[in-house]
PDB file of N, CA and C in Angstrom:
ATOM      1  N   UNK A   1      -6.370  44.290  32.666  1.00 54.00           N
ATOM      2  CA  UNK A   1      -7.148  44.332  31.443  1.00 54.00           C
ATOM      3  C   UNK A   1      -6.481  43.434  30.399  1.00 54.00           C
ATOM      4  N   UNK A   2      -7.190  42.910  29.850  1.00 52.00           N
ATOM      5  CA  UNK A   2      -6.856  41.883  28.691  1.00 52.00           C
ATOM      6  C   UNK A   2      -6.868  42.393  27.169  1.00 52.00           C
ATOM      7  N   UNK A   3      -6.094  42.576  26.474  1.00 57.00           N
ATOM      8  CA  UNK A   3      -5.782  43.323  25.375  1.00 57.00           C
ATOM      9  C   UNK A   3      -5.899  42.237  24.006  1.00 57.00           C
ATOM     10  N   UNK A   4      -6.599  42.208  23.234  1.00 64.00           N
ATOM     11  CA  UNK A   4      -6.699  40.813  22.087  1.00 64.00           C
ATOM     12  C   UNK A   4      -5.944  41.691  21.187  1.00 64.00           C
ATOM     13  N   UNK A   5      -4.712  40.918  20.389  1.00 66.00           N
ATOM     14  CA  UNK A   5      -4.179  41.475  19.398  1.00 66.00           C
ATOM     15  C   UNK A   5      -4.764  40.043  18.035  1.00 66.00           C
ATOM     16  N   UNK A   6      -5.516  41.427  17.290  1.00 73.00           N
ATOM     17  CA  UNK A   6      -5.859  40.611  15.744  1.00 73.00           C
ATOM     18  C   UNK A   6      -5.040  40.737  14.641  1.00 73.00           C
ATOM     19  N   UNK A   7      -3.698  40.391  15.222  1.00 86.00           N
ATOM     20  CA  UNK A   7      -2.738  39.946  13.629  1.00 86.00           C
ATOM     21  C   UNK A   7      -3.429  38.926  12.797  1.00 86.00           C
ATOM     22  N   UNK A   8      -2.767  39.341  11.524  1.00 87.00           N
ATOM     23  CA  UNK A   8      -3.464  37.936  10.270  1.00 87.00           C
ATOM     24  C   UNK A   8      -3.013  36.539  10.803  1.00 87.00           C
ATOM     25  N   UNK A   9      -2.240  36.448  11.642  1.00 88.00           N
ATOM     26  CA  UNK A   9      -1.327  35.159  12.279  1.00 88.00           C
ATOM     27  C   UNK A   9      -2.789  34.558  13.010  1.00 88.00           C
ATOM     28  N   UNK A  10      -2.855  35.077  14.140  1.00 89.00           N
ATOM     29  CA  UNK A  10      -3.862  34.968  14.855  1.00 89.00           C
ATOM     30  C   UNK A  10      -5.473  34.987  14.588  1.00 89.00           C
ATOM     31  N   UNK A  11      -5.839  35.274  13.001  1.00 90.00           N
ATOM     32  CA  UNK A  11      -6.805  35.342  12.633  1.00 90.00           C
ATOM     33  C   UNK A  11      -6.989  34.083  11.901  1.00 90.00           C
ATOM     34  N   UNK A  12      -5.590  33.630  11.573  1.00 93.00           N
ATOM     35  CA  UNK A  12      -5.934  32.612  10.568  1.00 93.00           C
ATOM     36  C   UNK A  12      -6.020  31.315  11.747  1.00 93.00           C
ATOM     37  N   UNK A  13      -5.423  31.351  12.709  1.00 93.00           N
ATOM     38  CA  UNK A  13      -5.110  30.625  13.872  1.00 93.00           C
ATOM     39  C   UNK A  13      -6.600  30.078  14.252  1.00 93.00           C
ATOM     40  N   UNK A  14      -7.389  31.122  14.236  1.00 93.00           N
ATOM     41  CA  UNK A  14      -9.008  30.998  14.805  1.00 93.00           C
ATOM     42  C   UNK A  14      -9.782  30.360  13.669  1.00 93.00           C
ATOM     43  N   UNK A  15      -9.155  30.695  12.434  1.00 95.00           N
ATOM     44  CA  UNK A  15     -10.002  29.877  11.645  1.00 95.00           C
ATOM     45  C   UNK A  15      -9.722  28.493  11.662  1.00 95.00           C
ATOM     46  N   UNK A  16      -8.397  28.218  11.445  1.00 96.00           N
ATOM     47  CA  UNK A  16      -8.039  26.699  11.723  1.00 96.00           C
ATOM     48  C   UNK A  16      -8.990  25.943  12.863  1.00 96.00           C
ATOM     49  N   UNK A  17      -9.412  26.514  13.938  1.00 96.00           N
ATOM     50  CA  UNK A  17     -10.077  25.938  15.310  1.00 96.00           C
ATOM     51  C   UNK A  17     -11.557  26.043  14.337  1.00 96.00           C
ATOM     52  N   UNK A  18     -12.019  27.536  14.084  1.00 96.00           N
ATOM     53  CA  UNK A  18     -13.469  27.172  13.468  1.00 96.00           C
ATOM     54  C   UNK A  18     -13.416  26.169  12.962  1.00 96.00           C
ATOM     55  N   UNK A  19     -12.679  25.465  11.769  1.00 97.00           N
ATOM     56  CA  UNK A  19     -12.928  24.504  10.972  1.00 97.00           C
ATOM     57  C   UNK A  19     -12.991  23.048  11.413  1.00 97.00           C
ATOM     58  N   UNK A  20     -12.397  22.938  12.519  1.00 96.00           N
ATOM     59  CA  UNK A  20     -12.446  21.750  13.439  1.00 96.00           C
ATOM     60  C   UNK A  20     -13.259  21.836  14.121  1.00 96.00           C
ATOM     61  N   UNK A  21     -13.882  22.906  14.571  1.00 97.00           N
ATOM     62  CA  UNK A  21     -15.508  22.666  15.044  1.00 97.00           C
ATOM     63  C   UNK A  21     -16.495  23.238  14.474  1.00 97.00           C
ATOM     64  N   UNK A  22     -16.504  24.100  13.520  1.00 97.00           N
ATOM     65  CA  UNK A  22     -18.184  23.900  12.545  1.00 97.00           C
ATOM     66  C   UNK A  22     -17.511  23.630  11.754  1.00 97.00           C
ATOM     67  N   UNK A  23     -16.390  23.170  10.522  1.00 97.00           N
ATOM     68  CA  UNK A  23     -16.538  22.481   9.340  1.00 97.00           C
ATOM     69  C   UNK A  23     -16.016  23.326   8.629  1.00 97.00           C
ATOM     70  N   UNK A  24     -14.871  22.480   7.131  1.00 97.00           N
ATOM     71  CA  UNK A  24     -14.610  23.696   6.723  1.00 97.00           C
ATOM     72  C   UNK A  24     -15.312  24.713   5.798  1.00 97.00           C
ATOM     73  N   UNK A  25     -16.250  24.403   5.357  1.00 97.00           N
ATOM     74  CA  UNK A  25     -17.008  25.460   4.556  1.00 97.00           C
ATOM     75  C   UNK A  25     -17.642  26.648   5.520  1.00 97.00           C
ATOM     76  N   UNK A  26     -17.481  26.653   7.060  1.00 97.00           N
ATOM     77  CA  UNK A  26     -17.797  27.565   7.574  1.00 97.00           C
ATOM     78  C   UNK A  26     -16.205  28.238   7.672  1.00 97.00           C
ATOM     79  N   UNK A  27     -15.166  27.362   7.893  1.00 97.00           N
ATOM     80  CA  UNK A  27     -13.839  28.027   8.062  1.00 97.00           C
ATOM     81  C   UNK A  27     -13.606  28.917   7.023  1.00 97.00           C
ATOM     82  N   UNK A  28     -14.023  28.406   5.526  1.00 97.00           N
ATOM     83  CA  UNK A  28     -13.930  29.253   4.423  1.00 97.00           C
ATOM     84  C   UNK A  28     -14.405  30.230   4.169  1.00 97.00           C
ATOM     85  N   UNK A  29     -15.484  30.546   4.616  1.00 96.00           N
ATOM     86  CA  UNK A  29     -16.440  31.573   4.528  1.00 96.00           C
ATOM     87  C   UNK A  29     -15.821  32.392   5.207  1.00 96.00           C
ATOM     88  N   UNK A  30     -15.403  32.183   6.422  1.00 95.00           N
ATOM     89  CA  UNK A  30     -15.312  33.338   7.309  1.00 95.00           C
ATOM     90  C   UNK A  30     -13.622  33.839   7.081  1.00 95.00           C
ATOM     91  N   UNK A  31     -12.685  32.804   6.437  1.00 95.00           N
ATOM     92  CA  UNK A  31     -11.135  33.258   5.685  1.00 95.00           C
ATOM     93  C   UNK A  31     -11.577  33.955   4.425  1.00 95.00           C
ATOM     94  N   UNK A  32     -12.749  33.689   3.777  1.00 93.00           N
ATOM     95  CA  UNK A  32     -12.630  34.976   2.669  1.00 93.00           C
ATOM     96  C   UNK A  32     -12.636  36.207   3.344  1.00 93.00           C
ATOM     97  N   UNK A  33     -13.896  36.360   4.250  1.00 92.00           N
ATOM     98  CA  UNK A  33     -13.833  37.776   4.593  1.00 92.00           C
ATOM     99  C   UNK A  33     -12.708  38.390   5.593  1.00 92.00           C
ATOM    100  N   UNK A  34     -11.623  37.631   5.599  1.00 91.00           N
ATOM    101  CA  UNK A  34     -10.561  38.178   6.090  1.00 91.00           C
ATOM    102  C   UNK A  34      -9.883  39.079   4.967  1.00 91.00           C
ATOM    103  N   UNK A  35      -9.864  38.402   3.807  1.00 86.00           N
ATOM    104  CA  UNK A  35      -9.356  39.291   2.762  1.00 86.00           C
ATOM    105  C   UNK A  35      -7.919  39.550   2.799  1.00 86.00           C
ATOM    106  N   UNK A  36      -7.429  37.775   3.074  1.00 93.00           N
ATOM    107  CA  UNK A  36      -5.554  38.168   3.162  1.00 93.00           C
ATOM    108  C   UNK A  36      -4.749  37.882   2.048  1.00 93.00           C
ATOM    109  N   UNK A  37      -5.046  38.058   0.523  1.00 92.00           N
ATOM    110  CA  UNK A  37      -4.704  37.528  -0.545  1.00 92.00           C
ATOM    111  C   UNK A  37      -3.253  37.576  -0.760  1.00 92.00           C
ATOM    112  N   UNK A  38      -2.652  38.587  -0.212  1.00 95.00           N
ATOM    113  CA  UNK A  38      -1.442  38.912  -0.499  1.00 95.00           C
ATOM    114  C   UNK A  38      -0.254  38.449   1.073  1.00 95.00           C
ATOM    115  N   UNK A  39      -0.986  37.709   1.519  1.00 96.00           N
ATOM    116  CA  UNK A  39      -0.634  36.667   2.632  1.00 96.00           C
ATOM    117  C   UNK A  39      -0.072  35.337   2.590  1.00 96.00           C
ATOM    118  N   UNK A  40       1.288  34.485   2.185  1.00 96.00           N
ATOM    119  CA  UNK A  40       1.017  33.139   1.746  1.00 96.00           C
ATOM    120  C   UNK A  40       0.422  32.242   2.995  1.00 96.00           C
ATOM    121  N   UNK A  41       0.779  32.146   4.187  1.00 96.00           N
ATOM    122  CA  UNK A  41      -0.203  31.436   4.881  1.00 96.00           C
ATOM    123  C   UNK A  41      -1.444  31.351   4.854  1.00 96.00           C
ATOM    124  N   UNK A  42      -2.375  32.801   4.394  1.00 97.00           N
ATOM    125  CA  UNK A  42      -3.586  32.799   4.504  1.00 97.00           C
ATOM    126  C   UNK A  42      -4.226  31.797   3.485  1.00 97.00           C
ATOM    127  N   UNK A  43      -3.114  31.987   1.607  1.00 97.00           N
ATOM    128  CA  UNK A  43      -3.298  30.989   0.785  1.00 97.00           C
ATOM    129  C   UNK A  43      -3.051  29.640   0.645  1.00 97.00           C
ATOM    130  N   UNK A  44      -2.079  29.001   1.452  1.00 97.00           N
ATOM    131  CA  UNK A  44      -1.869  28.090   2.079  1.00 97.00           C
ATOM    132  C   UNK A  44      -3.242  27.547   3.220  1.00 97.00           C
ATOM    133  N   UNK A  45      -3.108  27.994   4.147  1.00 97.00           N
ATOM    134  CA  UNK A  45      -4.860  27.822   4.896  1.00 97.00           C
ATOM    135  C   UNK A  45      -6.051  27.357   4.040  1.00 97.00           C
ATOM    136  N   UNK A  46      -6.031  28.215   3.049  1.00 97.00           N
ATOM    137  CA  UNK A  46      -7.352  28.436   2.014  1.00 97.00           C
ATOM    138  C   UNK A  46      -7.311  26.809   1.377  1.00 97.00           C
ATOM    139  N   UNK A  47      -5.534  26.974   0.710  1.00 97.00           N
ATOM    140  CA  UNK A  47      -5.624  25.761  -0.516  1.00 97.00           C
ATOM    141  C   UNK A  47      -6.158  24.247   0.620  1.00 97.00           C
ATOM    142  N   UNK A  48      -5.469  24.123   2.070  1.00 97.00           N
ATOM    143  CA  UNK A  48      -5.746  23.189   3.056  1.00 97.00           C
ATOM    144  C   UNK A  48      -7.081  22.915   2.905  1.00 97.00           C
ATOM    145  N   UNK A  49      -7.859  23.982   3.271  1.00 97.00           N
ATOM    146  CA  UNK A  49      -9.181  24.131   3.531  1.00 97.00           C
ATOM    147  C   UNK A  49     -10.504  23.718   2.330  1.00 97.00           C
ATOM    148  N   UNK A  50      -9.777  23.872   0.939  1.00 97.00           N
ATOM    149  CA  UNK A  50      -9.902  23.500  -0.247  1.00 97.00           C
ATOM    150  C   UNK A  50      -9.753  22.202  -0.715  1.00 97.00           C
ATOM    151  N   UNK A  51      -8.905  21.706  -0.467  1.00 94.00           N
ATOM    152  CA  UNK A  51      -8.042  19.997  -1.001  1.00 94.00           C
ATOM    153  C   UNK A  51      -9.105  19.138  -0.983  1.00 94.00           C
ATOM    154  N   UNK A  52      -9.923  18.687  -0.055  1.00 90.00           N
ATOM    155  CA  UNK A  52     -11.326  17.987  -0.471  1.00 90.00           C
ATOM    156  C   UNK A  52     -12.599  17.956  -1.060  1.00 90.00           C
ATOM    157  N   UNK A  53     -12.359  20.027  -0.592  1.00 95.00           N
ATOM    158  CA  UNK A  53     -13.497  20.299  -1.463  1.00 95.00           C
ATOM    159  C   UNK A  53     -13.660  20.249  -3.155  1.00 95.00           C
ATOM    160  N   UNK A  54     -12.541  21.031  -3.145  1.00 96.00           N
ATOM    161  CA  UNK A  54     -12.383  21.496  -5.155  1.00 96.00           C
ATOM    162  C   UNK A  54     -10.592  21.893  -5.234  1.00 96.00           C
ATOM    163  N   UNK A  55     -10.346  20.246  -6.204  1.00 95.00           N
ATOM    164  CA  UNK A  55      -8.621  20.530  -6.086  1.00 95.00           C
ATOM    165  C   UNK A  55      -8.648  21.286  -7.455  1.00 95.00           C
ATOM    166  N   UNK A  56      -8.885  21.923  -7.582  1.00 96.00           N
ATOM    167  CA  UNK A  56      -8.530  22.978  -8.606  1.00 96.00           C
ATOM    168  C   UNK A  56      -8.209  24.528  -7.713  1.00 96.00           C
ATOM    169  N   UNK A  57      -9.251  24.554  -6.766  1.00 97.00           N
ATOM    170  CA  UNK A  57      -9.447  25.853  -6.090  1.00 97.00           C
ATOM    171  C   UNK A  57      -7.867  25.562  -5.084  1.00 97.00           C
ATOM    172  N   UNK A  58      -8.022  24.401  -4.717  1.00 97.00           N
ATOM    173  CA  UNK A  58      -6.870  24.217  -3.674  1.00 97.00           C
ATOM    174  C   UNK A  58      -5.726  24.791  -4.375  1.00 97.00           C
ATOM    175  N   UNK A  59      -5.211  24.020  -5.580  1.00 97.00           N
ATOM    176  CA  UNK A  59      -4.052  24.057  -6.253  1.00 97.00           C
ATOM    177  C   UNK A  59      -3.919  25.616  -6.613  1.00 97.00           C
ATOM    178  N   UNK A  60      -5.023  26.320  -6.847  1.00 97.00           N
ATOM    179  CA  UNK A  60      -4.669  27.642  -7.336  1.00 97.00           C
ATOM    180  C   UNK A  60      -4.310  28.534  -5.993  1.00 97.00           C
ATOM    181  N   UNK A  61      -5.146  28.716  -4.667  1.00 97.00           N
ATOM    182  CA  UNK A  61      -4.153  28.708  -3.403  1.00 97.00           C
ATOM    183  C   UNK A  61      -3.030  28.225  -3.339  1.00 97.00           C
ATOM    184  N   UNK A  62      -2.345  27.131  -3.533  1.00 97.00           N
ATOM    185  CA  UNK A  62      -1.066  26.924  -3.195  1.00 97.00           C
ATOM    186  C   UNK A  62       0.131  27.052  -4.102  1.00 97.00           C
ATOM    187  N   UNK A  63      -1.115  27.952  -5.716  1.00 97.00           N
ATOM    188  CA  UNK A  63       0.434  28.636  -6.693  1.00 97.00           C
ATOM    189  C   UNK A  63       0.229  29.631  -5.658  1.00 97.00           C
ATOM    190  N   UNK A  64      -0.288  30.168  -5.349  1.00 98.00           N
ATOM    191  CA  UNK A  64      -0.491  32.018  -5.497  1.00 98.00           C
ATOM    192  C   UNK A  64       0.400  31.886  -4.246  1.00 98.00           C
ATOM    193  N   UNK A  65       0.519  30.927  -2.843  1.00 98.00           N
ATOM    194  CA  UNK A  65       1.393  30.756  -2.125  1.00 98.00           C
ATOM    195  C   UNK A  65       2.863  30.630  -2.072  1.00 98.00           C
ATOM    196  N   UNK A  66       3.068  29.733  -3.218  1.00 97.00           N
ATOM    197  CA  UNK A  66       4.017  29.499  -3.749  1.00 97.00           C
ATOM    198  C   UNK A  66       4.675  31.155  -3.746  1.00 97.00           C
ATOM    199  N   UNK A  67       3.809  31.721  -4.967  1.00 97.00           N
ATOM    200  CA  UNK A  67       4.682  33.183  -5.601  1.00 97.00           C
ATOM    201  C   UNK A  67       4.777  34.487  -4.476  1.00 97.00           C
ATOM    202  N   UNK A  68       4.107  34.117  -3.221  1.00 98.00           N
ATOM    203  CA  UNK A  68       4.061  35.203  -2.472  1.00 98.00           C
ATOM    204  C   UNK A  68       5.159  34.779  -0.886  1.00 98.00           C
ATOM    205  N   UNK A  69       5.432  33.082  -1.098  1.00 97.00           N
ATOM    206  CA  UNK A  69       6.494  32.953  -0.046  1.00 97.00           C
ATOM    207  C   UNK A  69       7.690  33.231   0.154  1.00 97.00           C
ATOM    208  N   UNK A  70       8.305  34.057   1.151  1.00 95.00           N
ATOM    209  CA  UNK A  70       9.613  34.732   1.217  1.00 95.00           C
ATOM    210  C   UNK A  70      10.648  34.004   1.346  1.00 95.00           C
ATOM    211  N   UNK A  71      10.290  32.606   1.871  1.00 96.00           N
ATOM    212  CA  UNK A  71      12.184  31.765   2.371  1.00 96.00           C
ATOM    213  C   UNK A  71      11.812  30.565   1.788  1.00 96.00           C
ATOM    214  N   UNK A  72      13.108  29.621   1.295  1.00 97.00           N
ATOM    215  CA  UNK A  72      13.166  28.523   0.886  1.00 97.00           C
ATOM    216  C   UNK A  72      11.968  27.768   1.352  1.00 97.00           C
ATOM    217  N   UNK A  73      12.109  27.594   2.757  1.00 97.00           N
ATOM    218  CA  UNK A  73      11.947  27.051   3.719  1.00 97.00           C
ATOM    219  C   UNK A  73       9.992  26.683   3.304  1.00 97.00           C
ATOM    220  N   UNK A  74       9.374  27.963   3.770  1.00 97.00           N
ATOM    221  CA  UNK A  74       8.458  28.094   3.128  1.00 97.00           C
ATOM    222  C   UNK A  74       7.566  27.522   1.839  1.00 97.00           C
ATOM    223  N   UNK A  75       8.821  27.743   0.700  1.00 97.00           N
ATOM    224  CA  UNK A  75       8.421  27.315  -0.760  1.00 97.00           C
ATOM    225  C   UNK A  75       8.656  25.593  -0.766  1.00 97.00           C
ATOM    226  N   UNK A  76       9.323  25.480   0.074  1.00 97.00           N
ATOM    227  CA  UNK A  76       9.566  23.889  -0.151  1.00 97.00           C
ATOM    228  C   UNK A  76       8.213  23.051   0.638  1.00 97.00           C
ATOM    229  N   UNK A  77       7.548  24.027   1.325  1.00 97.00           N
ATOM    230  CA  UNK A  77       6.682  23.264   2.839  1.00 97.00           C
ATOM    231  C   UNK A  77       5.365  23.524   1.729  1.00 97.00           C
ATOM    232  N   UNK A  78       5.503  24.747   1.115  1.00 97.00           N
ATOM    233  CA  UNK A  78       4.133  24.578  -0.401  1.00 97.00           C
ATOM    234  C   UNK A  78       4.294  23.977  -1.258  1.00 97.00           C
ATOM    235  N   UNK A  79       5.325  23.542  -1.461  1.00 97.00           N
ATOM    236  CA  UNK A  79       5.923  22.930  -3.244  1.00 97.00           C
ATOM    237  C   UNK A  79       5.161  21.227  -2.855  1.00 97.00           C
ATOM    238  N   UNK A  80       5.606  21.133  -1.138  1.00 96.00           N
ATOM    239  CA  UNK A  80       5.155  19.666  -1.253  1.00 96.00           C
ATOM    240  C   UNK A  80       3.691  19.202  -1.236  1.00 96.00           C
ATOM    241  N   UNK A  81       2.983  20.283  -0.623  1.00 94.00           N
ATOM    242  CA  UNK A  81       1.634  20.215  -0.452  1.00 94.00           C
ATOM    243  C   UNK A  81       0.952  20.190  -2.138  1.00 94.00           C
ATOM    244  N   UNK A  82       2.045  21.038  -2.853  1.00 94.00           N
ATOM    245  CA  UNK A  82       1.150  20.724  -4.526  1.00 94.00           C
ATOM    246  C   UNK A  82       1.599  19.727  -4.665  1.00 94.00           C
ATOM    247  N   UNK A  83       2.601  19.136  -4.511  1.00 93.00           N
ATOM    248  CA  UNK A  83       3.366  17.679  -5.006  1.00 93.00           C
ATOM    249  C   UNK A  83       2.591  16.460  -4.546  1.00 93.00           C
ATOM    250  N   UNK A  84       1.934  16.574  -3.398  1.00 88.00           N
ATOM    251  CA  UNK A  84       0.939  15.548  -2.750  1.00 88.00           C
ATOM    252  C   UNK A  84      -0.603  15.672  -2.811  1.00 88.00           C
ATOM    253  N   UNK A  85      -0.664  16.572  -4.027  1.00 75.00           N
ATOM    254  CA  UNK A  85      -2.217  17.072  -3.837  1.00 75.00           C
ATOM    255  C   UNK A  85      -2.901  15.757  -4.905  1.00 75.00           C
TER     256      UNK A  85
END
């Protein structure tokens, strides 16, 4: 038997693929109703998913990323994505 585990990891994983094959305004749609706000990858994903559409919406994903990432490591891999937006 095959067991699907739906971590937020793996949810956001599927959206990344939606968006490469229907587009991202379908990827977006279907990452709101995940409802991972308090997630920085999920806001990170979002601001990605955002950057062409509306860089305002992007940039405000990748503060809220910013304030919710736990390791350097992290804050530096968002700091650059606002730095290049």
């Amino acid at each position: 038997m095959i067991q699907i585990d739906l971590s937020p990891i793996i949810a956001l994983n599927r959206i990344v693929a939606l968006s490469k094959v229907k587009g991202k305004q379908v990827a977006i749609a279907a990452a709101e109703k995940l409802n991972l706000i308090n997630n920085h990858f999920f806001c990170v994903l979002l601001g990605d998913l955002y950057k062409k559409i509306d860089a305002t919406v992007s940039k405000s994903y990748y503060h809220t990323a910013l304030k919710l990432a736990k390791t350097n490591t992290d804050r530096s891999t968002i700091q650059f994505k606002l730095n290049n937006e």
